[in-house]
Amino acid sequence: GYRAKKKYHRLKNGDCIDFSDSASLETVSAMLDNLKVPLDSLVKDKISVPLYRAMYLDKMLEDHDDIAQNRDRTFRSLIKEFKTIDDSDFDVPDSLNDTMREYQKYGYKWIRALSQYGFGGILADDMGLGKTLQVIAVLLAEKQTASTTSLVVCPASLVYNWQEEFTRFAPEITTATVDVLITSYGLLKRDAVYYKSHKFRWQIADEAQFIKNPKSSAAKAVKIINSNRRIALTGTPIENRLSEMWSIFDFLMPGFLFKYDEFRTKFETPIAKSHDADATERLQKMVAPFILRRLKKDVLKDLPDKIEEVRYAKLEGEQRKLYDAQVLHMQKMLEMPAEELSKSRIQVLAELTKIRQICCDPSLLSIDYNGESAK
């Protein structure tokens, strides 16, 4: 009766139920729609939903105590886990305990909590906040209990950066051989056929905006990899690009945001075109537990003021001779008539650049230079 937009419904005993002013019924209706629970299941003793819907369900119910609810042990345990992440038993590896900041430790525990229940998530911290370190800490902690390999997929320009970070923070983890494989989106597209027989514990998609288009070969390649746990990293906010968010969640937990056509009908179109506040709120409640984003201005308040120290480096030997020769050359060049000088502005800038290169390291200017650099 409520879904049929009726104001009242008459029961078999003759009593009437008033639908005209019931926020709880509206909440139940919205939940059933998003949870895809068939109406006939309401008359049964239990309703079963995927575990990744538990936090959404809890959020929707917390403001409606009048809705009858009995939650099983797994449900209660999961909700408690995610409401007390700071106090969880996921200890940071000893070798990184003094290195990691508190917000990084929280991010590490958040990923471990997701992992415990088989969830994936988006670590969307601002650039420079150490997303790589938080992931490395997770892989290092789990190395002690799991011998399977993990896979990092990133832009080609970041492959060696990942390798250097592993060497710096977790030298006991071998990369490109046993514990962690690192590859680029471009190489993965080409080599996807060779990954079919492999199963990875973790699959990390760095700069996850690379898979924002679900039809792209990069997105298809990462989604066919056989992996137990998946994490996406991105330094940019994704809440305003709903199709991109859908594609990333399709990598993390296929089906969580439904098929794309259904997602577009339920959320993307109403939010983008009509600014539908209800659809926005429902979507935020669904995805919020699986997205962690911190901004520099919020988490780096404890940094000391910048310390500047000026040190002078004295040019000596061959470097000094080259510098003096270049200065003399420029002085002669600047003695030319003003008209000619005006036409040679680009050349003047090029000669100034040479002076700068000599000051930094003369080998920048000449590959034959074998002397030292004061800096």
mmCIF file of C-alpha atoms in Angstrom:
data_model
loop_
_atom_site.group_PDB
_atom_site.id
_atom_site.type_symbol
_atom_site.label_atom_id
_atom_site.label_comp_id
_atom_site.label_asym_id
_atom_site.label_seq_id
_atom_site.Cartn_x
_atom_site.Cartn_y
_atom_site.Cartn_z
ATOM 1 C CA GLY A 1 0.000 0.000 0.000
ATOM 2 C CA TYR A 2 2.788 2.475 0.902
ATOM 3 C CA ARG A 3 4.645 1.883 -2.380
ATOM 4 C CA ALA A 4 1.392 2.357 -4.235
ATOM 5 C CA LYS A 5 1.245 5.882 -2.720
ATOM 6 C CA LYS A 6 -1.883 5.107 -0.686
ATOM 7 C CA LYS A 7 -2.551 7.169 2.443
ATOM 8 C CA TYR A 8 -4.081 4.235 4.372
ATOM 9 C CA HIS A 9 -4.014 0.446 4.310
ATOM 10 C CA ARG A 10 -6.756 -1.740 5.799
ATOM 11 C CA LEU A 11 -5.623 -4.932 7.545
ATOM 12 C CA LYS A 12 -7.635 -8.164 7.526
ATOM 13 C CA ASN A 13 -8.946 -7.454 11.042
ATOM 14 C CA GLY A 14 -10.356 -4.143 9.887
ATOM 15 C CA ASP A 15 -7.707 -1.884 11.457
ATOM 16 C CA CYS A 16 -6.137 0.862 9.331
ATOM 17 C CA ILE A 17 -2.451 1.830 9.040
ATOM 18 C CA ASP A 18 -1.792 5.535 8.413
ATOM 19 C CA PHE A 19 0.883 6.075 5.728
ATOM 20 C CA SER A 20 0.458 9.831 5.495
ATOM 21 C CA ASP A 21 3.260 10.789 7.890
ATOM 22 C CA SER A 22 5.791 8.039 8.390
ATOM 23 C CA ALA A 23 9.488 8.809 8.059
ATOM 24 C CA SER A 24 10.301 5.286 9.194
ATOM 25 C CA LEU A 25 8.318 3.723 6.359
ATOM 26 C CA GLU A 26 10.077 6.038 3.913
ATOM 27 C CA THR A 27 13.415 4.905 5.333
ATOM 28 C CA VAL A 28 12.444 1.236 5.026
ATOM 29 C CA SER A 29 11.305 1.763 1.434
ATOM 30 C CA ALA A 30 14.577 3.484 0.472
ATOM 31 C CA MET A 31 16.616 0.761 2.171
ATOM 32 C CA LEU A 32 14.746 -2.048 0.437
ATOM 33 C CA ASP A 33 15.257 -0.317 -2.893
ATOM 34 C CA ASN A 34 19.017 0.151 -2.451
ATOM 35 C CA LEU A 35 19.534 -3.235 -0.827
ATOM 36 C CA LYS A 36 17.490 -4.898 -3.586
ATOM 37 C CA VAL A 37 15.473 -6.868 -1.024
ATOM 38 C CA PRO A 38 12.312 -8.427 -2.551
ATOM 39 C CA LEU A 39 9.062 -7.521 -0.822
ATOM 40 C CA ASP A 40 8.077 -11.129 -0.140
ATOM 41 C CA SER A 41 11.162 -11.556 2.058
ATOM 42 C CA LEU A 42 9.717 -9.039 4.553
ATOM 43 C CA VAL A 43 7.287 -11.614 5.845
ATOM 44 C CA LYS A 44 10.103 -14.026 6.675
ATOM 45 C CA ASP A 45 12.071 -14.081 9.900
ATOM 46 C CA LYS A 46 15.348 -12.913 8.344
ATOM 47 C CA ILE A 47 16.607 -10.655 5.596
ATOM 48 C CA SER A 48 20.035 -11.466 4.184
ATOM 49 C CA VAL A 49 22.133 -8.774 2.507
ATOM 50 C CA PRO A 50 25.755 -8.703 1.302
ATOM 51 C CA LEU A 51 28.213 -7.910 4.088
ATOM 52 C CA TYR A 52 29.377 -4.739 2.332
ATOM 53 C CA ARG A 53 25.858 -3.305 2.856
ATOM 54 C CA ALA A 54 26.085 -3.662 6.653
ATOM 55 C CA MET A 55 27.490 -0.199 7.369
ATOM 56 C CA TYR A 56 24.977 1.452 5.058
ATOM 57 C CA LEU A 57 22.172 -0.450 6.776
ATOM 58 C CA ASP A 58 23.456 0.588 10.211
ATOM 59 C CA LYS A 59 23.663 4.225 9.123
ATOM 60 C CA MET A 60 20.104 4.212 7.815
ATOM 61 C CA LEU A 61 18.757 2.583 10.983
ATOM 62 C CA GLU A 62 20.595 4.626 13.593
ATOM 63 C CA ASP A 63 18.117 7.516 13.345
ATOM 64 C CA HIS A 64 15.065 5.233 13.485
ATOM 65 C CA ASP A 65 14.887 3.325 16.746
ATOM 66 C CA ASP A 66 11.230 2.512 16.054
ATOM 67 C CA ILE A 67 12.147 0.114 13.236
ATOM 68 C CA ALA A 68 12.313 -3.422 14.635
ATOM 69 C CA GLN A 69 15.747 -4.924 14.149
ATOM 70 C CA ASN A 70 17.733 -7.910 15.351
ATOM 71 C CA ARG A 71 21.326 -7.998 14.156
ATOM 72 C CA ASP A 72 23.419 -11.139 14.078
ATOM 73 C CA ARG A 73 26.878 -11.467 15.615
ATOM 74 C CA THR A 74 28.792 -10.894 12.364
ATOM 75 C CA PHE A 75 26.833 -7.709 11.711
ATOM 76 C CA ARG A 76 27.462 -6.347 15.207
ATOM 77 C CA SER A 77 31.145 -7.277 15.083
ATOM 78 C CA LEU A 78 31.673 -5.522 11.752
ATOM 79 C CA ILE A 79 29.960 -2.315 12.866
ATOM 80 C CA LYS A 80 31.976 -2.254 16.103
ATOM 81 C CA GLU A 81 35.210 -2.830 14.177
ATOM 82 C CA PHE A 82 34.666 0.160 11.908
ATOM 83 C CA LYS A 83 33.554 2.471 14.685
ATOM 84 C CA THR A 84 36.670 1.776 16.746
ATOM 85 C CA ILE A 85 39.418 1.596 14.111
ATOM 86 C CA ASP A 86 41.742 3.741 16.243
ATOM 87 C CA ASP A 87 41.627 1.098 18.993
ATOM 88 C CA SER A 88 41.888 -1.949 16.741
ATOM 89 C CA ASP A 89 44.502 -4.654 17.267
ATOM 90 C CA PHE A 90 46.183 -4.116 13.897
ATOM 91 C CA ASP A 91 49.627 -3.195 15.172
ATOM 92 C CA VAL A 92 51.890 -1.162 12.894
ATOM 93 C CA PRO A 93 55.073 -3.089 11.965
ATOM 94 C CA ASP A 94 57.810 -2.263 14.502
ATOM 95 C CA SER A 95 60.198 -1.010 11.808
ATOM 96 C CA LEU A 96 57.654 1.655 10.732
ATOM 97 C CA ASN A 97 56.138 2.614 14.086
ATOM 98 C CA ASP A 98 58.385 5.655 14.562
ATOM 99 C CA THR A 99 58.246 6.617 10.880
ATOM 100 C CA MET A 100 54.486 6.814 10.392
ATOM 101 C CA ARG A 101 52.353 9.747 11.499
ATOM 102 C CA GLU A 102 49.143 9.136 13.418
ATOM 103 C CA TYR A 103 46.861 9.731 10.420
ATOM 104 C CA GLN A 104 48.980 7.269 8.410
ATOM 105 C CA LYS A 105 48.625 4.661 11.156
ATOM 106 C CA TYR A 106 44.859 5.195 11.052
ATOM 107 C CA GLY A 107 44.884 4.705 7.267
ATOM 108 C CA TYR A 108 46.894 1.507 7.713
ATOM 109 C CA LYS A 109 44.397 0.182 10.291
ATOM 110 C CA TRP A 110 41.477 1.192 8.055
ATOM 111 C CA ILE A 111 42.856 -0.871 5.167
ATOM 112 C CA ARG A 112 43.520 -3.828 7.490
ATOM 113 C CA ALA A 113 39.943 -3.605 8.827
ATOM 114 C CA LEU A 114 38.576 -3.618 5.270
ATOM 115 C CA SER A 115 40.790 -6.601 4.486
ATOM 116 C CA GLN A 116 39.525 -8.584 7.467
ATOM 117 C CA TYR A 117 36.022 -8.629 5.988
ATOM 118 C CA GLY A 118 37.092 -9.018 2.357
ATOM 119 C CA PHE A 119 36.315 -5.426 1.375
ATOM 120 C CA GLY A 120 38.167 -3.101 -0.972
ATOM 121 C CA GLY A 121 38.471 0.652 -0.511
ATOM 122 C CA ILE A 122 39.697 3.942 -1.942
ATOM 123 C CA LEU A 123 42.513 5.700 -0.117
ATOM 124 C CA ALA A 124 42.090 9.211 -1.482
ATOM 125 C CA ASP A 125 44.441 11.220 0.743
ATOM 126 C CA ASP A 126 45.767 14.501 -0.593
ATOM 127 C CA MET A 127 48.986 14.330 -2.603
ATOM 128 C CA GLY A 128 52.069 14.068 -0.415
ATOM 129 C CA LEU A 129 50.369 12.465 2.596
ATOM 130 C CA GLY A 130 52.033 9.072 2.161
ATOM 131 C CA LYS A 131 49.465 6.786 0.544
ATOM 132 C CA THR A 132 52.313 4.572 -0.676
ATOM 133 C CA LEU A 133 53.733 4.218 2.850
ATOM 134 C CA GLN A 134 50.340 3.238 4.279
ATOM 135 C CA VAL A 135 49.974 0.482 1.676
ATOM 136 C CA ILE A 136 53.562 -0.727 2.171
ATOM 137 C CA ALA A 137 52.892 -0.990 5.924
ATOM 138 C CA VAL A 138 49.882 -3.239 5.197
ATOM 139 C CA LEU A 139 51.872 -5.472 2.846
ATOM 140 C CA LEU A 140 54.735 -5.650 5.342
ATOM 141 C CA ALA A 141 52.417 -6.620 8.225
ATOM 142 C CA GLU A 142 50.662 -9.299 6.180
ATOM 143 C CA LYS A 143 53.940 -10.704 4.859
ATOM 144 C CA GLN A 144 54.370 -12.325 8.265
ATOM 145 C CA THR A 145 51.177 -14.372 7.842
ATOM 146 C CA ALA A 146 50.793 -14.688 4.058
ATOM 147 C CA SER A 147 53.297 -15.941 1.533
ATOM 148 C CA THR A 148 51.307 -15.053 -1.586
ATOM 149 C CA THR A 149 52.364 -12.338 -4.017
ATOM 150 C CA SER A 150 50.742 -8.910 -4.342
ATOM 151 C CA LEU A 151 50.509 -6.702 -7.428
ATOM 152 C CA VAL A 152 50.927 -2.928 -7.725
ATOM 153 C CA VAL A 153 49.668 -1.316 -10.945
ATOM 154 C CA CYS A 154 50.649 2.313 -11.467
ATOM 155 C CA PRO A 155 51.530 4.822 -14.201
ATOM 156 C CA ALA A 156 54.858 4.028 -15.907
ATOM 157 C CA SER A 157 56.428 7.156 -14.392
ATOM 158 C CA LEU A 158 55.847 5.814 -10.854
ATOM 159 C CA VAL A 159 57.119 2.243 -11.227
ATOM 160 C CA TYR A 160 60.617 3.023 -9.967
ATOM 161 C CA ASN A 161 59.244 5.327 -7.284
ATOM 162 C CA TRP A 162 57.292 2.392 -5.829
ATOM 163 C CA GLN A 163 60.399 0.237 -5.945
ATOM 164 C CA GLU A 164 62.443 2.881 -4.149
ATOM 165 C CA GLU A 165 59.750 3.279 -1.481
ATOM 166 C CA PHE A 166 59.774 -0.464 -0.808
ATOM 167 C CA THR A 167 63.567 -0.414 -0.546
ATOM 168 C CA ARG A 168 63.404 2.505 1.864
ATOM 169 C CA PHE A 169 60.539 1.452 4.143
ATOM 170 C CA ALA A 170 60.389 -2.344 3.789
ATOM 171 C CA PRO A 171 63.726 -3.724 2.527
ATOM 172 C CA GLU A 172 62.657 -7.190 3.688
ATOM 173 C CA ILE A 173 59.961 -7.211 0.979
ATOM 174 C CA THR A 174 61.354 -8.299 -2.366
ATOM 175 C CA THR A 175 59.877 -6.507 -5.379
ATOM 176 C CA ALA A 176 59.541 -7.747 -8.950
ATOM 177 C CA THR A 177 60.408 -11.289 -7.826
ATOM 178 C CA VAL A 178 58.388 -12.860 -5.015
ATOM 179 C CA ASP A 179 56.449 -10.682 -2.568
ATOM 180 C CA VAL A 180 55.326 -7.746 -4.714
ATOM 181 C CA LEU A 181 55.182 -7.334 -8.473
ATOM 182 C CA ILE A 182 55.129 -3.761 -9.778
ATOM 183 C CA THR A 183 53.928 -2.968 -13.265
ATOM 184 C CA SER A 184 52.411 -0.108 -15.235
ATOM 185 C CA TYR A 185 48.930 0.168 -16.732
ATOM 186 C CA GLY A 186 50.488 0.149 -20.198
ATOM 187 C CA LEU A 187 52.461 -3.039 -19.582
ATOM 188 C CA LEU A 188 49.536 -4.745 -17.863
ATOM 189 C CA LYS A 189 47.347 -4.188 -20.938
ATOM 190 C CA ARG A 190 49.992 -5.842 -23.082
ATOM 191 C CA ASP A 191 50.852 -8.654 -20.668
ATOM 192 C CA ALA A 192 47.367 -9.442 -19.294
ATOM 193 C CA VAL A 193 47.386 -12.925 -20.825
ATOM 194 C CA TYR A 194 50.430 -13.867 -18.719
ATOM 195 C CA TYR A 195 48.609 -13.024 -15.472
ATOM 196 C CA LYS A 196 45.729 -15.456 -16.010
ATOM 197 C CA SER A 197 47.346 -18.300 -14.100
ATOM 198 C CA HIS A 198 48.390 -16.126 -11.124
ATOM 199 C CA LYS A 199 46.429 -15.316 -7.999
ATOM 200 C CA PHE A 200 47.448 -12.286 -5.934
ATOM 201 C CA ARG A 201 46.687 -11.511 -2.309
ATOM 202 C CA TRP A 202 46.546 -7.740 -2.819
ATOM 203 C CA GLN A 203 46.090 -5.715 -5.982
ATOM 204 C CA ILE A 204 46.870 -2.015 -5.646
ATOM 205 C CA ALA A 205 45.664 0.409 -8.332
ATOM 206 C CA ASP A 206 47.704 3.597 -7.921
ATOM 207 C CA GLU A 207 46.494 6.853 -9.516
ATOM 208 C CA ALA A 208 43.139 5.108 -9.909
ATOM 209 C CA GLN A 209 41.813 7.814 -12.217
ATOM 210 C CA PHE A 210 43.577 5.757 -14.907
ATOM 211 C CA ILE A 211 40.637 3.324 -14.722
ATOM 212 C CA LYS A 212 37.880 5.961 -14.600
ATOM 213 C CA ASN A 213 36.551 4.811 -17.975
ATOM 214 C CA PRO A 214 35.209 1.261 -17.516
ATOM 215 C CA LYS A 215 35.425 0.631 -21.266
ATOM 216 C CA SER A 216 39.141 1.470 -21.479
ATOM 217 C CA SER A 217 41.699 -1.301 -21.946
ATOM 218 C CA ALA A 218 43.454 -0.238 -18.710
ATOM 219 C CA ALA A 219 40.256 -0.660 -16.661
ATOM 220 C CA LYS A 220 39.473 -4.009 -18.280
ATOM 221 C CA ALA A 221 43.019 -5.261 -17.638
ATOM 222 C CA VAL A 222 43.077 -4.514 -13.891
ATOM 223 C CA LYS A 223 39.576 -5.945 -13.420
ATOM 224 C CA ILE A 224 40.403 -9.374 -14.830
ATOM 225 C CA ILE A 225 43.352 -9.903 -12.474
ATOM 226 C CA ASN A 226 42.652 -12.651 -9.937
ATOM 227 C CA SER A 227 43.204 -11.025 -6.520
ATOM 228 C CA ASN A 228 41.749 -11.526 -3.030
ATOM 229 C CA ARG A 229 41.894 -7.901 -1.865
ATOM 230 C CA ARG A 230 41.893 -4.648 -3.815
ATOM 231 C CA ILE A 231 42.803 -1.074 -2.898
ATOM 232 C CA ALA A 232 42.652 2.011 -5.114
ATOM 233 C CA LEU A 233 44.843 5.061 -4.488
ATOM 234 C CA THR A 234 44.090 8.536 -5.772
ATOM 235 C CA GLY A 235 45.100 12.001 -4.618
ATOM 236 C CA THR A 236 42.073 13.684 -6.165
ATOM 237 C CA PRO A 237 38.490 13.850 -4.874
ATOM 238 C CA ILE A 238 36.116 11.528 -6.710
ATOM 239 C CA GLU A 239 32.728 12.382 -5.218
ATOM 240 C CA ASN A 240 31.924 14.845 -8.016
ATOM 241 C CA ARG A 241 32.709 12.436 -10.853
ATOM 242 C CA LEU A 242 30.180 9.698 -10.275
ATOM 243 C CA SER A 243 30.927 7.607 -13.360
ATOM 244 C CA GLU A 244 34.597 7.553 -12.348
ATOM 245 C CA MET A 245 33.648 6.501 -8.824
ATOM 246 C CA TRP A 246 31.458 3.722 -10.209
ATOM 247 C CA SER A 247 34.302 2.379 -12.351
ATOM 248 C CA ILE A 248 36.745 2.343 -9.426
ATOM 249 C CA PHE A 249 34.244 0.518 -7.195
ATOM 250 C CA ASP A 250 33.595 -1.897 -10.064
ATOM 251 C CA PHE A 251 37.283 -2.767 -9.732
ATOM 252 C CA LEU A 252 37.191 -2.923 -5.926
ATOM 253 C CA MET A 253 33.918 -4.744 -5.278
ATOM 254 C CA PRO A 254 31.969 -5.628 -8.448
ATOM 255 C CA GLY A 255 28.227 -5.244 -7.863
ATOM 256 C CA PHE A 256 28.572 -2.941 -4.853
ATOM 257 C CA LEU A 257 27.281 0.014 -6.893
ATOM 258 C CA PHE A 258 25.120 -2.215 -9.088
ATOM 259 C CA LYS A 259 25.423 -2.440 -12.885
ATOM 260 C CA TYR A 260 26.301 0.914 -14.443
ATOM 261 C CA ASP A 261 22.887 1.416 -16.087
ATOM 262 C CA GLU A 262 21.147 0.926 -12.742
ATOM 263 C CA PHE A 263 23.673 3.188 -10.963
ATOM 264 C CA ARG A 264 23.129 5.896 -13.558
ATOM 265 C CA THR A 265 19.350 5.679 -13.159
ATOM 266 C CA LYS A 266 19.361 5.567 -9.342
ATOM 267 C CA PHE A 267 22.145 8.023 -8.588
ATOM 268 C CA GLU A 268 24.177 9.636 -11.356
ATOM 269 C CA THR A 269 21.338 11.173 -13.381
ATOM 270 C CA PRO A 270 19.254 12.417 -10.410
ATOM 271 C CA ILE A 271 22.334 13.877 -8.708
ATOM 272 C CA ALA A 272 24.007 15.412 -11.777
ATOM 273 C CA LYS A 273 20.909 16.772 -13.477
ATOM 274 C CA SER A 274 18.431 17.412 -10.665
ATOM 275 C CA HIS A 275 20.783 17.834 -7.661
ATOM 276 C CA ASP A 276 18.620 15.242 -5.885
ATOM 277 C CA ALA A 277 19.500 15.621 -2.178
ATOM 278 C CA ASP A 278 17.974 12.271 -1.161
ATOM 279 C CA ALA A 279 19.910 10.352 -3.816
ATOM 280 C CA THR A 280 23.097 12.174 -2.814
ATOM 281 C CA GLU A 281 22.625 11.310 0.850
ATOM 282 C CA ARG A 282 21.873 7.645 0.095
ATOM 283 C CA LEU A 283 24.953 7.323 -2.114
ATOM 284 C CA GLN A 284 27.189 9.020 0.459
ATOM 285 C CA LYS A 285 25.994 6.630 3.166
ATOM 286 C CA MET A 286 26.755 3.671 0.913
ATOM 287 C CA VAL A 287 30.271 4.648 -0.155
ATOM 288 C CA ALA A 288 31.541 6.639 2.858
ATOM 289 C CA PRO A 289 32.845 3.610 4.827
ATOM 290 C CA PHE A 290 34.982 2.602 1.840
ATOM 291 C CA ILE A 291 36.606 5.967 1.056
ATOM 292 C CA LEU A 292 39.266 7.550 3.258
ATOM 293 C CA ARG A 293 40.393 11.049 2.306
ATOM 294 C CA ARG A 294 42.465 13.447 4.424
ATOM 295 C CA LEU A 295 43.716 16.903 3.391
ATOM 296 C CA LYS A 296 47.120 18.358 4.218
ATOM 297 C CA LYS A 297 45.577 21.315 6.036
ATOM 298 C CA ASP A 298 43.683 18.954 8.346
ATOM 299 C CA VAL A 299 46.393 16.444 9.293
ATOM 300 C CA LEU A 300 49.655 18.369 9.145
ATOM 301 C CA LYS A 301 48.818 20.954 11.801
ATOM 302 C CA ASP A 302 51.479 19.472 14.061
ATOM 303 C CA LEU A 303 54.310 20.231 11.649
ATOM 304 C CA PRO A 304 56.871 22.763 12.962
ATOM 305 C CA ASP A 305 57.403 26.047 11.152
ATOM 306 C CA LYS A 306 59.590 25.748 8.091
ATOM 307 C CA ILE A 307 63.274 26.104 8.994
ATOM 308 C CA GLU A 308 65.426 27.886 6.430
ATOM 309 C CA GLU A 309 69.206 27.774 6.603
ATOM 310 C CA VAL A 310 71.495 29.537 4.149
ATOM 311 C CA ARG A 311 74.787 27.843 3.343
ATOM 312 C CA TYR A 312 77.364 29.282 0.987
ATOM 313 C CA ALA A 313 79.256 27.035 -1.423
ATOM 314 C CA LYS A 314 82.565 28.412 -2.704
ATOM 315 C CA LEU A 315 83.511 27.657 -6.296
ATOM 316 C CA GLU A 316 87.022 26.316 -6.660
ATOM 317 C CA GLY A 317 89.309 24.655 -9.224
ATOM 318 C CA GLU A 318 87.907 23.714 -12.626
ATOM 319 C CA GLN A 319 84.406 24.795 -11.680
ATOM 320 C CA ARG A 320 85.642 28.293 -10.822
ATOM 321 C CA LYS A 321 87.552 28.569 -14.132
ATOM 322 C CA LEU A 322 84.455 27.591 -16.111
ATOM 323 C CA TYR A 323 82.318 30.067 -14.181
ATOM 324 C CA ASP A 324 84.756 32.958 -14.710
ATOM 325 C CA ALA A 325 85.055 32.137 -18.414
ATOM 326 C CA GLN A 326 81.276 32.119 -18.859
ATOM 327 C CA VAL A 327 80.880 35.410 -16.970
ATOM 328 C CA LEU A 328 83.564 37.023 -19.149
ATOM 329 C CA HIS A 329 81.816 35.707 -22.265
ATOM 330 C CA MET A 330 78.522 37.247 -21.151
ATOM 331 C CA GLN A 331 80.113 40.584 -20.309
ATOM 332 C CA LYS A 332 81.495 40.837 -23.835
ATOM 333 C CA MET A 333 78.149 39.777 -25.243
ATOM 334 C CA LEU A 334 76.319 42.501 -23.319
ATOM 335 C CA GLU A 335 78.659 45.171 -24.736
ATOM 336 C CA MET A 336 76.999 44.883 -28.152
ATOM 337 C CA PRO A 337 74.804 47.773 -29.416
ATOM 338 C CA ALA A 338 71.365 48.017 -27.836
ATOM 339 C CA GLU A 339 69.651 47.235 -31.130
ATOM 340 C CA GLU A 340 71.528 43.961 -31.553
ATOM 341 C CA LEU A 341 71.092 43.109 -27.879
ATOM 342 C CA SER A 342 67.321 43.506 -28.211
ATOM 343 C CA LYS A 343 67.316 40.924 -30.985
ATOM 344 C CA SER A 344 69.430 38.510 -28.954
ATOM 345 C CA ARG A 345 67.229 38.169 -25.855
ATOM 346 C CA ILE A 346 66.803 34.409 -26.267
ATOM 347 C CA GLN A 347 70.556 33.959 -26.611
ATOM 348 C CA VAL A 348 71.151 36.032 -23.455
ATOM 349 C CA LEU A 349 68.737 33.806 -21.500
ATOM 350 C CA ALA A 350 70.496 30.709 -22.828
ATOM 351 C CA GLU A 351 73.879 32.011 -21.651
ATOM 352 C CA LEU A 352 72.414 32.835 -18.213
ATOM 353 C CA THR A 353 71.136 29.266 -18.008
ATOM 354 C CA LYS A 354 74.673 28.042 -18.673
ATOM 355 C CA ILE A 355 75.942 30.064 -15.709
ATOM 356 C CA ARG A 356 73.286 28.442 -13.511
ATOM 357 C CA GLN A 357 74.228 24.975 -14.752
ATOM 358 C CA ILE A 358 77.908 25.607 -13.998
ATOM 359 C CA CYS A 359 76.974 26.664 -10.432
ATOM 360 C CA CYS A 360 74.858 23.539 -9.883
ATOM 361 C CA ASP A 361 77.204 21.041 -11.537
ATOM 362 C CA PRO A 362 79.262 21.672 -14.682
ATOM 363 C CA SER A 363 78.515 18.131 -15.867
ATOM 364 C CA LEU A 364 75.016 19.422 -16.682
ATOM 365 C CA LEU A 365 76.673 21.552 -19.354
ATOM 366 C CA SER A 366 79.416 19.226 -20.497
ATOM 367 C CA ILE A 367 79.500 15.441 -20.324
ATOM 368 C CA ASP A 368 83.299 15.622 -20.558
ATOM 369 C CA TYR A 369 83.618 17.489 -17.235
ATOM 370 C CA ASN A 370 85.467 15.350 -14.681
ATOM 371 C CA GLY A 371 86.015 17.909 -11.930
ATOM 372 C CA GLU A 372 84.059 18.394 -8.687
ATOM 373 C CA SER A 373 81.037 20.534 -7.813
ATOM 374 C CA ALA A 374 80.982 22.781 -4.743
ATOM 375 C CA LYS A 375 77.299 22.002 -4.095
#
